[in-house]
Coordinates of C-alpha atoms in Angstrom, one line a residue:
M1 CA -14.0 -11.9 1.5
H2 CA -13.0 -14.2 4.4
Q3 CA -14.1 -11.4 6.8
N4 CA -17.3 -10.5 4.8
Y5 CA -20.7 -10.7 6.5
H6 CA -22.1 -12.9 3.8
F7 CA -19.4 -15.5 4.2
L8 CA -19.5 -15.3 8.0
R9 CA -23.2 -16.3 7.8
H10 CA -22.2 -19.6 6.1
L11 CA -19.3 -20.0 8.6
T12 CA -21.6 -19.4 11.6
E13 CA -24.0 -22.1 10.4
A14 CA -21.2 -24.6 9.9
L15 CA -19.7 -23.8 13.3
R16 CA -23.1 -24.1 15.0
Q17 CA -23.2 -27.7 13.8
E18 CA -19.6 -28.4 14.8
A19 CA -19.3 -26.5 18.1
T20 CA -22.7 -26.7 19.8
G21 CA -22.6 -29.0 22.8
L22 CA -18.8 -29.0 23.1
K23 CA -17.0 -27.5 26.1
F24 CA -14.6 -24.6 26.1
M25 CA -11.5 -26.5 27.3
E26 CA -8.6 -24.2 26.7
C27 CA -7.5 -20.9 25.2
F28 CA -3.9 -19.8 24.8
S29 CA -1.5 -17.7 22.7
Q30 CA 2.0 -18.7 21.9
E31 CA 2.5 -16.3 19.0
K32 CA 1.9 -12.5 18.9
D33 CA -1.5 -11.7 17.3
E34 CA -2.7 -15.4 17.4
L35 CA -4.9 -17.3 19.8
V36 CA -6.0 -20.9 19.9
I37 CA -9.3 -22.2 21.4
I38 CA -9.8 -25.9 22.0
L39 CA -13.4 -27.2 22.3
A40 CA -14.1 -30.8 23.1
H41 CA -16.7 -33.3 24.4
A42 CA -14.7 -34.1 27.5
R43 CA -11.4 -33.7 29.2
G44 CA -9.4 -36.9 29.4
K45 CA -6.5 -37.8 31.6
N46 CA -3.9 -36.8 29.0
N47 CA -5.9 -35.5 26.1
Y48 CA -9.3 -34.2 25.0
Y49 CA -12.1 -36.3 23.6
R50 CA -12.8 -35.4 20.0
P51 CA -11.3 -31.9 20.1
F52 CA -12.2 -29.1 17.7
F53 CA -9.5 -26.4 17.3
I54 CA -10.1 -22.8 16.4
R55 CA -7.1 -20.7 15.5
A56 CA -7.6 -17.0 15.2
T57 CA -4.8 -14.9 13.5
L58 CA -5.6 -11.3 14.3
R59 CA -2.8 -9.3 12.8
P60 CA -3.4 -5.7 11.7
D61 CA -2.5 -6.7 8.1
F62 CA -4.3 -10.1 8.1
A63 CA -7.1 -11.3 10.2
C64 CA -8.4 -14.8 9.6
L65 CA -9.7 -17.9 11.4
N66 CA -8.9 -21.5 10.5
F67 CA -9.7 -24.9 12.0
P68 CA -6.7 -27.3 12.1
E69 CA -7.3 -31.0 12.7
D70 CA -4.6 -31.0 15.4
F71 CA -2.6 -28.5 17.3
N72 CA 0.4 -29.1 19.6
R73 CA 0.8 -26.5 22.2
A74 CA 4.4 -25.3 22.9
R75 CA 5.8 -25.9 26.4
Q76 CA 7.3 -22.5 26.5
N77 CA 6.2 -18.9 25.6
S78 CA 2.6 -19.9 25.8
A79 CA 0.1 -17.9 27.8
D80 CA -3.4 -19.0 29.0
L81 CA -6.3 -16.8 28.1
F82 CA -10.0 -16.4 29.1
E83 CA -9.5 -19.0 31.9
N84 CA -12.9 -18.2 33.5
L85 CA -14.6 -19.8 30.5
Y86 CA -12.9 -23.2 30.9
D87 CA -15.3 -26.2 31.0
L88 CA -18.3 -24.1 30.0
A89 CA -20.5 -25.6 27.2
V90 CA -21.1 -23.9 23.9
I91 CA -24.9 -23.5 23.6
D92 CA -25.0 -21.6 20.2
V93 CA -22.9 -19.8 17.6
R94 CA -24.4 -16.5 16.8
Q95 CA -24.1 -14.3 13.7
F96 CA -24.6 -10.5 14.2
K97 CA -26.9 -8.8 11.7
N98 CA -25.1 -7.0 8.9
E99 CA -21.8 -7.1 10.8
R100 CA -18.4 -8.8 10.4
A101 CA -18.6 -10.5 13.7
F102 CA -19.9 -13.7 15.2
G103 CA -19.8 -15.2 18.7
L104 CA -19.6 -18.5 20.6
V105 CA -22.4 -18.4 23.1
L106 CA -21.5 -20.2 26.3
E107 CA -23.2 -21.1 29.5
N108 CA -23.5 -18.5 32.3
N109 CA -24.3 -15.8 29.9
Y110 CA -20.8 -15.6 28.4
T111 CA -20.1 -14.9 24.7
V112 CA -16.7 -14.9 22.9
V113 CA -17.1 -12.6 19.9
F114 CA -14.7 -12.7 17.0
K115 CA -14.7 -9.1 15.6
L116 CA -13.2 -9.2 12.2
F117 CA -12.8 -5.5 11.4
G118 CA -9.7 -5.4 9.3
N119 CA -6.8 -3.9 11.2
R120 CA -9.0 -3.6 14.3
S121 CA -9.8 -7.3 14.5
N122 CA -10.1 -8.7 18.0
A123 CA -11.5 -11.5 20.2
V124 CA -13.8 -10.0 22.9
V125 CA -15.4 -11.8 25.9
F126 CA -18.8 -10.5 27.1
Q127 CA -20.7 -11.5 30.2
G128 CA -24.2 -10.3 29.6
D129 CA -24.0 -7.1 27.7
D130 CA -20.6 -5.9 28.9
V131 CA -17.0 -6.6 28.0
I132 CA -15.0 -8.4 30.6
D133 CA -11.9 -9.4 28.6
L134 CA -10.0 -8.6 25.4
F135 CA -7.4 -10.5 23.4
H136 CA -5.8 -7.2 22.0
N137 CA -5.8 -4.9 25.0
R138 CA -4.3 -2.2 22.8
L139 CA -7.7 -1.8 21.1
V140 CA -9.0 0.1 24.2
S141 CA -12.2 1.3 22.5
D142 CA -13.4 -2.3 22.4
N143 CA -14.0 -2.1 26.2
N144 CA -16.9 0.2 25.4
L145 CA -18.7 -2.3 23.2
H146 CA -22.1 -3.7 24.1
L147 CA -23.3 -7.1 22.9
S148 CA -26.9 -5.8 22.4
E149 CA -25.5 -3.1 20.0
L150 CA -23.6 -5.4 17.6
D151 CA -26.6 -6.2 15.5
R152 CA -27.0 -3.6 12.7
E153 CA -30.5 -3.1 11.3
I154 CA -30.4 -1.8 7.7
D155 CA -33.4 -1.1 5.4
Q156 CA -32.5 -3.0 2.3
T157 CA -35.8 -2.7 0.3
W158 CA -36.4 -1.3 -3.1
E159 CA -37.7 1.9 -1.5
A160 CA -34.4 2.3 0.5
Y161 CA -32.5 1.8 -2.8
Q162 CA -34.5 4.6 -4.4
A163 CA -34.0 6.9 -1.4
A164 CA -30.3 6.3 -1.6
N165 CA -30.4 7.6 -5.2
Y166 CA -29.8 4.1 -6.5
D167 CA -26.4 3.7 -4.8
H168 CA -26.3 0.1 -3.7
R169 CA -23.2 0.7 -1.5
K170 CA -25.3 2.8 0.9
V171 CA -28.0 0.1 1.2
F172 CA -25.7 -2.9 1.2
P173 CA -22.5 -1.8 3.1
T174 CA -22.0 -5.5 3.8
F175 CA -21.0 -6.2 0.2
G176 CA -17.4 -5.2 0.5
K177 CA -14.9 -4.7 -2.4
E178 CA -15.2 -8.2 -3.9
I179 CA -19.0 -8.2 -4.3
N180 CA -19.0 -4.6 -5.4
A181 CA -16.4 -5.5 -8.1
Y182 CA -18.6 -8.4 -9.1
L183 CA -21.7 -6.2 -9.4
A184 CA -19.7 -3.7 -11.5
E185 CA -18.9 -6.5 -13.9
Q186 CA -22.5 -7.5 -14.1
F187 CA -23.7 -3.9 -14.6
D188 CA -21.1 -3.4 -17.4
A189 CA -22.3 -6.6 -19.1
T190 CA -25.8 -5.1 -19.4
P191 CA -26.0 -2.3 -21.9
A192 CA -27.1 0.9 -20.2
P193 CA -29.0 -0.9 -17.3
S194 CA -32.0 0.8 -15.8
S195 CA -32.4 1.2 -12.1
E196 CA -34.9 -1.7 -12.1
Q197 CA -32.4 -3.9 -14.0
R198 CA -29.6 -3.0 -11.5
W199 CA -31.9 -3.9 -8.6
Q200 CA -32.7 -7.3 -10.3
I201 CA -29.0 -8.0 -10.6
I202 CA -28.5 -7.1 -6.9
E203 CA -31.3 -9.5 -5.9
E204 CA -29.8 -12.2 -8.1
T205 CA -26.5 -11.6 -6.4
L206 CA -28.0 -11.8 -3.0
N207 CA -29.5 -15.1 -3.9
H208 CA -26.1 -16.3 -5.2
L209 CA -24.5 -15.2 -1.9
S210 CA -26.9 -17.4 0.1
R211 CA -25.6 -20.6 -1.6
P212 CA -22.7 -22.5 0.0
A213 CA -20.4 -22.3 -3.0
F214 CA -17.0 -21.1 -2.0
K215 CA -14.1 -20.2 -4.4
I216 CA -10.4 -19.8 -3.8
S217 CA -9.3 -17.4 -6.4
L218 CA -6.3 -15.2 -7.5
W219 CA -7.8 -11.8 -7.7
H220 CA -5.5 -8.7 -8.2
H221 CA -2.6 -11.1 -7.8
Q222 CA -3.7 -12.2 -4.3
P223 CA -5.4 -15.3 -2.9
T224 CA -9.0 -14.5 -2.2
L225 CA -12.0 -16.4 -0.7
T226 CA -15.1 -15.5 -2.6
L227 CA -18.8 -16.4 -3.0
V228 CA -18.8 -15.0 -6.5
A229 CA -16.7 -15.6 -9.6
L230 CA -13.7 -13.1 -9.5
G231 CA -10.3 -13.4 -11.0
E232 CA -8.8 -16.9 -11.6
V233 CA -10.7 -19.5 -9.7
L234 CA -8.2 -22.1 -8.3
R235 CA -10.5 -24.4 -6.3
E236 CA -14.1 -24.6 -5.1
H237 CA -15.6 -25.9 -1.9
S238 CA -19.1 -26.6 -0.5
S239 CA -18.0 -26.4 3.1
A240 CA -17.3 -23.0 4.7
I241 CA -14.8 -24.5 7.1
A242 CA -12.9 -26.4 4.4
A243 CA -12.9 -23.2 2.2
L244 CA -11.5 -21.1 5.1
N245 CA -8.8 -23.7 5.8
D246 CA -7.8 -23.8 2.2
F247 CA -7.7 -20.0 2.0
Y248 CA -5.6 -19.7 5.1
T249 CA -3.1 -22.3 3.8
T250 CA -3.0 -20.7 0.3
Y251 CA -2.5 -17.2 1.7
N252 CA 0.3 -18.2 3.9
R253 CA 2.0 -20.3 1.2
V254 CA 1.8 -17.9 -1.7
G255 CA 0.1 -14.9 -0.1
V256 CA 3.3 -13.0 0.9
I257 CA 4.9 -13.0 -2.6
A258 CA 1.4 -12.4 -4.1
K259 CA 0.7 -9.5 -1.8
E260 CA 4.1 -7.8 -2.5
K261 CA 3.8 -8.5 -6.2
G262 CA 0.2 -7.1 -6.1
D263 CA 1.3 -4.0 -4.1
A264 CA 4.0 -3.3 -6.6
L265 CA 1.7 -3.9 -9.6
K266 CA -0.9 -1.5 -8.1
I267 CA 1.8 1.2 -7.8
L268 CA 2.9 0.6 -11.4
Q269 CA -0.7 0.7 -12.6
K270 CA -1.2 4.1 -10.9
R271 CA 2.0 5.3 -12.6
I272 CA 0.8 4.0 -16.0
Q273 CA -2.6 5.7 -15.5
R274 CA -0.9 9.0 -14.7
T275 CA 1.4 8.7 -17.7
E276 CA -1.5 7.7 -20.0
H277 CA -3.5 10.7 -18.7
Y278 CA -0.6 13.0 -19.4
L279 CA -0.2 11.7 -22.9
E280 CA -3.9 12.0 -23.6
E281 CA -3.9 15.6 -22.5
A282 CA -0.7 16.4 -24.4
F283 CA -2.1 14.8 -27.6
Q284 CA -5.3 16.8 -27.2
K285 CA -3.3 20.0 -26.7
L286 CA -1.3 19.2 -29.8
L287 CA -4.4 18.5 -31.8
G288 CA -5.9 21.8 -30.6
I289 CA -2.8 23.7 -31.8
D290 CA -2.7 21.9 -35.1
G291 CA -6.5 22.5 -35.6
E292 CA -6.3 26.3 -35.1
V293 CA -5.3 28.9 -37.7
K294 CA -1.5 29.3 -37.3
N295 CA -0.1 32.6 -36.1
E296 CA 2.4 32.5 -39.0
E297 CA -0.5 32.2 -41.5
I298 CA -2.2 35.2 -40.0
G299 CA 1.1 37.1 -40.2
H300 CA 1.3 36.2 -44.0
I301 CA -2.3 37.2 -44.5
L302 CA -1.7 40.6 -42.9
M303 CA 1.5 41.2 -44.9
A304 CA -0.3 40.4 -48.1
N305 CA -3.1 42.9 -47.3
L306 CA -1.3 45.8 -45.6
H307 CA -3.0 48.3 -47.9
Q308 CA -6.5 47.1 -46.9
I309 CA -6.1 47.5 -43.2
P310 CA -7.5 50.8 -41.8
E311 CA -5.4 52.7 -39.2
R312 CA -6.1 52.0 -35.6
A313 CA -8.5 49.2 -36.4
E314 CA -9.2 46.6 -33.6
R315 CA -10.4 44.0 -36.0
V316 CA -10.2 43.4 -39.8
T317 CA -11.8 40.9 -42.2
L318 CA -9.5 39.7 -44.9
F319 CA -9.4 36.9 -47.4
D320 CA -7.7 33.7 -46.0
F321 CA -5.9 32.3 -49.1
Y322 CA -5.0 29.2 -47.1
R323 CA -8.7 28.1 -46.8
N324 CA -10.4 30.2 -49.6
Q325 CA -12.6 32.1 -47.2
D326 CA -12.7 35.3 -45.2
I327 CA -11.1 35.5 -41.8
E328 CA -11.6 38.0 -39.0
I329 CA -8.3 39.0 -37.4
K330 CA -7.8 40.8 -34.1
L331 CA -5.4 43.7 -34.1
K332 CA -3.8 46.0 -31.6
P333 CA -5.0 49.5 -32.6
D334 CA -1.9 51.3 -31.3
L335 CA 0.3 49.3 -33.7
T336 CA 0.8 49.6 -37.5
P337 CA -0.5 46.8 -39.7
Q338 CA 3.2 45.7 -40.3
R339 CA 3.9 45.7 -36.5
N340 CA 0.7 43.7 -35.9
A341 CA 2.0 41.1 -38.5
E342 CA 5.3 41.0 -36.6
T343 CA 3.5 40.3 -33.4
Y344 CA 1.8 37.3 -35.0
Y345 CA 5.2 36.1 -36.3
R346 CA 6.6 36.3 -32.8
K347 CA 3.6 34.3 -31.5
S348 CA 4.3 31.8 -34.2
K349 CA 7.8 31.3 -33.0
N350 CA 6.5 30.6 -29.5
E351 CA 3.9 28.3 -31.0
R352 CA 6.6 26.3 -32.7
I353 CA 8.6 26.1 -29.5
E354 CA 5.5 24.9 -27.6
I355 CA 4.8 22.2 -30.3
E356 CA 8.4 21.0 -30.2
K357 CA 8.3 20.9 -26.4
L358 CA 5.0 18.9 -26.5
Q359 CA 6.4 16.5 -29.1
E360 CA 9.5 16.0 -27.1
N361 CA 7.6 15.4 -23.8
I362 CA 5.3 13.0 -25.6
A363 CA 8.2 11.0 -26.9
L364 CA 9.8 10.9 -23.5
R365 CA 6.6 9.9 -21.7
E366 CA 5.9 7.2 -24.3
G367 CA 9.3 5.8 -23.5
E368 CA 8.4 5.9 -19.8
L369 CA 5.1 4.2 -20.5
E370 CA 6.9 1.4 -22.4
E371 CA 9.4 1.0 -19.5
L372 CA 6.6 0.8 -16.9
K373 CA 4.7 -1.8 -18.9
N374 CA 7.9 -3.8 -19.2
H375 CA 8.3 -3.7 -15.4
V376 CA 4.8 -5.1 -15.1
S377 CA 5.5 -8.0 -17.5
I378 CA 8.7 -8.8 -15.6
I379 CA 7.1 -8.6 -12.1
E380 CA 4.2 -10.8 -13.1
E381 CA 6.7 -13.7 -13.8
F382 CA 8.5 -13.6 -10.5
E383 CA 8.1 -16.6 -8.3
S384 CA 11.0 -15.9 -5.9
L385 CA 10.3 -13.3 -3.1
K386 CA 14.0 -12.6 -2.8
L387 CA 14.4 -11.9 -6.5
L388 CA 11.2 -9.8 -6.5
R389 CA 12.4 -7.6 -3.7
K390 CA 15.8 -7.1 -5.3
Y391 CA 14.2 -6.1 -8.6
L392 CA 11.8 -3.7 -6.9
K393 CA 14.7 -2.1 -5.0
T394 CA 17.1 -1.9 -7.9
N395 CA 14.5 -0.3 -10.1
N396 CA 13.2 2.1 -7.4
L397 CA 9.6 0.7 -7.7
L398 CA 8.8 0.6 -3.9
S399 CA 7.2 4.0 -3.7
D400 CA 4.1 5.5 -5.1
A401 CA 5.8 8.8 -5.4
P402 CA 5.8 10.2 -9.0
I403 CA 8.7 9.0 -11.0
L404 CA 11.3 11.6 -11.8
S405 CA 11.1 11.7 -15.6
P406 CA 14.3 11.6 -17.7
T407 CA 13.7 15.2 -18.6
Q408 CA 14.1 16.1 -14.9
L409 CA 17.2 13.9 -14.4
F410 CA 19.2 14.5 -17.5
K411 CA 19.9 17.0 -20.3
H412 CA 17.8 16.1 -23.2
T413 CA 16.7 16.9 -26.7
E414 CA 14.6 15.4 -29.5
F415 CA 15.7 15.0 -33.1
E416 CA 13.6 13.5 -35.9
G417 CA 11.3 11.9 -33.3
Y418 CA 14.1 10.3 -31.4
V419 CA 14.8 11.2 -27.7
I420 CA 18.4 11.9 -26.9
L421 CA 19.4 11.9 -23.2
I422 CA 22.7 13.4 -21.9
G423 CA 24.4 12.7 -18.6
K424 CA 25.3 15.8 -16.4
N425 CA 28.3 14.4 -14.5
A426 CA 30.0 11.1 -13.6
K427 CA 27.3 10.0 -11.1
N428 CA 24.5 11.1 -13.4
N429 CA 26.2 9.2 -16.3
D430 CA 26.0 6.0 -14.2
L431 CA 22.4 6.6 -13.5
L432 CA 21.6 7.1 -17.2
T433 CA 23.6 4.1 -18.4
K434 CA 22.6 1.7 -15.6
K435 CA 19.0 2.5 -15.0
Y436 CA 17.6 4.5 -17.9
A437 CA 19.3 2.9 -20.9
Y438 CA 18.0 -0.4 -22.2
K439 CA 19.9 -2.9 -24.4
E440 CA 18.2 -1.7 -27.6
D441 CA 19.1 1.9 -27.0
L442 CA 22.2 3.5 -28.7
W443 CA 25.0 4.5 -26.4
L444 CA 27.6 7.2 -27.4
H445 CA 30.7 8.8 -25.7
A446 CA 33.7 10.8 -26.9
R447 CA 36.6 8.5 -27.2
D448 CA 39.6 8.6 -24.7
V449 CA 38.4 11.7 -22.9
A450 CA 36.0 12.6 -20.1
G451 CA 32.6 13.5 -21.2
S452 CA 28.8 12.8 -21.0
H453 CA 27.2 9.5 -21.7
V454 CA 24.7 10.0 -24.4
V455 CA 21.8 7.7 -25.0
V456 CA 19.4 7.6 -28.0
K457 CA 16.1 5.9 -27.0
Y458 CA 15.1 3.0 -29.3
K459 CA 11.9 3.1 -31.3
A460 CA 10.3 -0.4 -31.7
G461 CA 10.7 -1.9 -35.1
K462 CA 12.9 1.0 -36.4
K463 CA 16.6 1.3 -37.2
F464 CA 18.5 4.4 -36.0
P465 CA 18.8 6.7 -39.0
N466 CA 22.3 7.9 -39.9
S467 CA 21.2 11.5 -39.4
V468 CA 20.1 10.7 -35.8
I469 CA 23.4 8.9 -35.0
E470 CA 25.3 11.9 -36.4
R471 CA 23.4 14.4 -34.3
A472 CA 23.8 12.3 -31.1
A473 CA 27.6 12.0 -31.9
Q474 CA 27.8 15.8 -32.3
I475 CA 26.2 16.2 -28.9
A476 CA 28.5 13.6 -27.3
A477 CA 31.5 15.4 -28.8
W478 CA 30.2 18.8 -27.5
Y479 CA 29.7 17.5 -24.0
S480 CA 33.3 16.3 -23.7
K481 CA 36.9 17.6 -23.3
R482 CA 37.1 17.6 -27.1
R483 CA 34.5 20.3 -27.5
N484 CA 36.9 22.8 -29.1
E485 CA 38.5 20.4 -31.6
T486 CA 37.6 20.4 -35.3
L487 CA 36.9 16.7 -35.4
C488 CA 36.2 14.3 -32.4
P489 CA 36.2 10.5 -32.4
V490 CA 32.9 9.3 -30.8
I491 CA 32.1 5.7 -29.7
V492 CA 28.8 4.4 -31.0
T493 CA 27.5 1.1 -29.7
P494 CA 24.2 -0.6 -28.6
K495 CA 23.7 -0.3 -24.9
K496 CA 23.8 -4.1 -24.6
Y497 CA 27.6 -4.0 -25.2
V498 CA 28.2 -1.5 -22.3
R499 CA 29.1 -3.0 -18.9
K500 CA 29.7 -1.5 -15.4
P501 CA 31.6 -4.1 -13.3
K502 CA 31.6 -3.7 -9.5
G503 CA 34.3 -1.4 -8.2
L504 CA 34.7 0.7 -11.3
P505 CA 34.9 4.4 -10.6
E506 CA 31.8 6.6 -11.2
G507 CA 31.2 7.3 -14.9
E508 CA 33.6 4.6 -16.2
V509 CA 32.4 1.6 -18.2
I510 CA 33.7 -1.3 -20.2
L511 CA 32.7 -1.8 -23.8
D512 CA 32.5 -5.3 -25.4
K513 CA 32.0 -3.9 -28.9
E514 CA 32.2 -0.4 -30.5
E515 CA 32.3 1.6 -33.6
V516 CA 33.9 5.1 -33.9
V517 CA 32.7 8.0 -36.0
M518 CA 34.6 11.3 -36.6
I519 CA 32.3 14.2 -36.1
E520 CA 32.3 18.0 -35.6
P521 CA 31.2 18.9 -32.0
K522 CA 27.9 20.7 -32.0
G523 CA 25.7 21.6 -29.0
M524 CA 22.0 21.6 -28.6

C-alpha cells in the first residue's frame, strides 16, 4: 500500500510541510534503479544547511521512497541528474487526483513527478505540461505524458455505485488489493449485507483511510504498509514519513526472505487448492456411484425374473428385492433377457474397476495433500534465506507447474486402503526413496538381489497390518531377480532406517536396521 493513492495523499501533505521553501540542491544516482534528491535551505561552503533527503528506489519488482536523515554520496560511479533544476525553490507538493503519483512543484514552471506504477515506476521532469527528462529512459511511453492529464476524475457517488452494478472496484480503482481485501473481510463479517450496507461499509472505510494511522504489518508473509488492519500488525505510526521509512527498512531487512517464502507458499496453496478440488470431485463421483442402483443388482433382478421379461422389450418393470419396490430396467431389444443380464454384469465389473481406481487415486492424492501441508509448515518456520532456497530446490517447489503425482512417476497399487508405490528402475528407485518416501513409511526390497524399491505409505495413527506388509513383500519379491523362486527373502524396515550416502551408485542404499520375511513372489 506504500504506492496506494490513499497513502500518497497523507505523504504529500507531510512532504508539503517538510519540502516547501527548500531548494533543489542536487540529484544523483549511484545505484541502478535508485536516485537521491537533496533539498536544503541553502548551499554552504562544504555542506548544505538543514538538508532533506529523498531516496527513490524504482526497481521493477519494488518501487518505494524513503527519507534518510543523512546520505553520503559516493565519490565514484555517481551520476548527476536533472541539473537544470538545481537551486530552484520548491513552491508546493502536489497530489494527483485518484492516481499513484505526486510531484514536487518548483520555480520556473518545473515539476518533478514520482510516478509509482508498480513495474513502470519512474521519476519524470515536466516543464509546463510537457516532459523534458526521465530517470528511466527505457520507459519511452513516459515521454508522451502530459501534466494536465495526470489528474483522474472519477464519479464515486452512490448513483455511480448503482450504475456499476454494486461493484466497488469499478468506482474505487484506487483501493488496491489491500483495501479490497479489508473490505472483503468487513462484508463477510456482516451476514448477507445489502447493497446499502456495503455502501455504508465503503464510506466508513473511506473515512478510516483519511486518518493518519499507519501500520507496518506482515500480510501474506510479506512486510506491508497499510492504513487498515490486515495481517499481523508489527508497529503503528502517526507520521507518513516515519511509516514509510520504517516500511522501507523492514522490507529490505526481512522482505527478501519474506517475499521468497510468500511466493513459495502461494505456489503451495495453489497446489493444495487443486488437490482439494480433485478430492472433492472424486468423493462426489464415488458417492454418486454408491448412491445409484448397482449394475450387479440389476443383473441379479433380471436373472431372478427371466420368465417375466417379454421378448424384444425395451423396458421392463420388475420387483427390486433389494429395496422392496418396483424398478424400471432399460433393455436392449435385440438381446435375450439372459444376455441383457450379462451386459449388466459386465458393466458391474467396469463399475468395480472405476470404484477401485477412484479409491486408489483418492488415497494417493490424500497423501500428496498431507505432503504439501507438511511443506507449508516447514517453510513457514525458515529464517535463513540460504536454507529456504535449498529446501525449495531439493523438494522441487520452485515452479507452479502441476506436481507429477506418484501414480505418474511410479508403478502403484492399493491394498486394504494402503497405497503401495514401486520403483521402475535404479534412478526411479532413488527418486522414490529419497523424495517420495517419508520416515513413517514402510520400505521393502528383495534381499541380496537387484529389484524395485517398494514403499507403503503411512496412515496417521495406524499400524501397518500384517496382511498389507505381506502383500507389499510379495510385490517386492515379484519385481526382483528372485521373481521365479518359490520363496524370496524380503527386507522390511521403516524408511527412517534407509540412508543414501553421497557417491553411492543409483538404486543402492544403506540400512541401519532391518527385518526379513520369507514370501512367495506375486505380482499386481
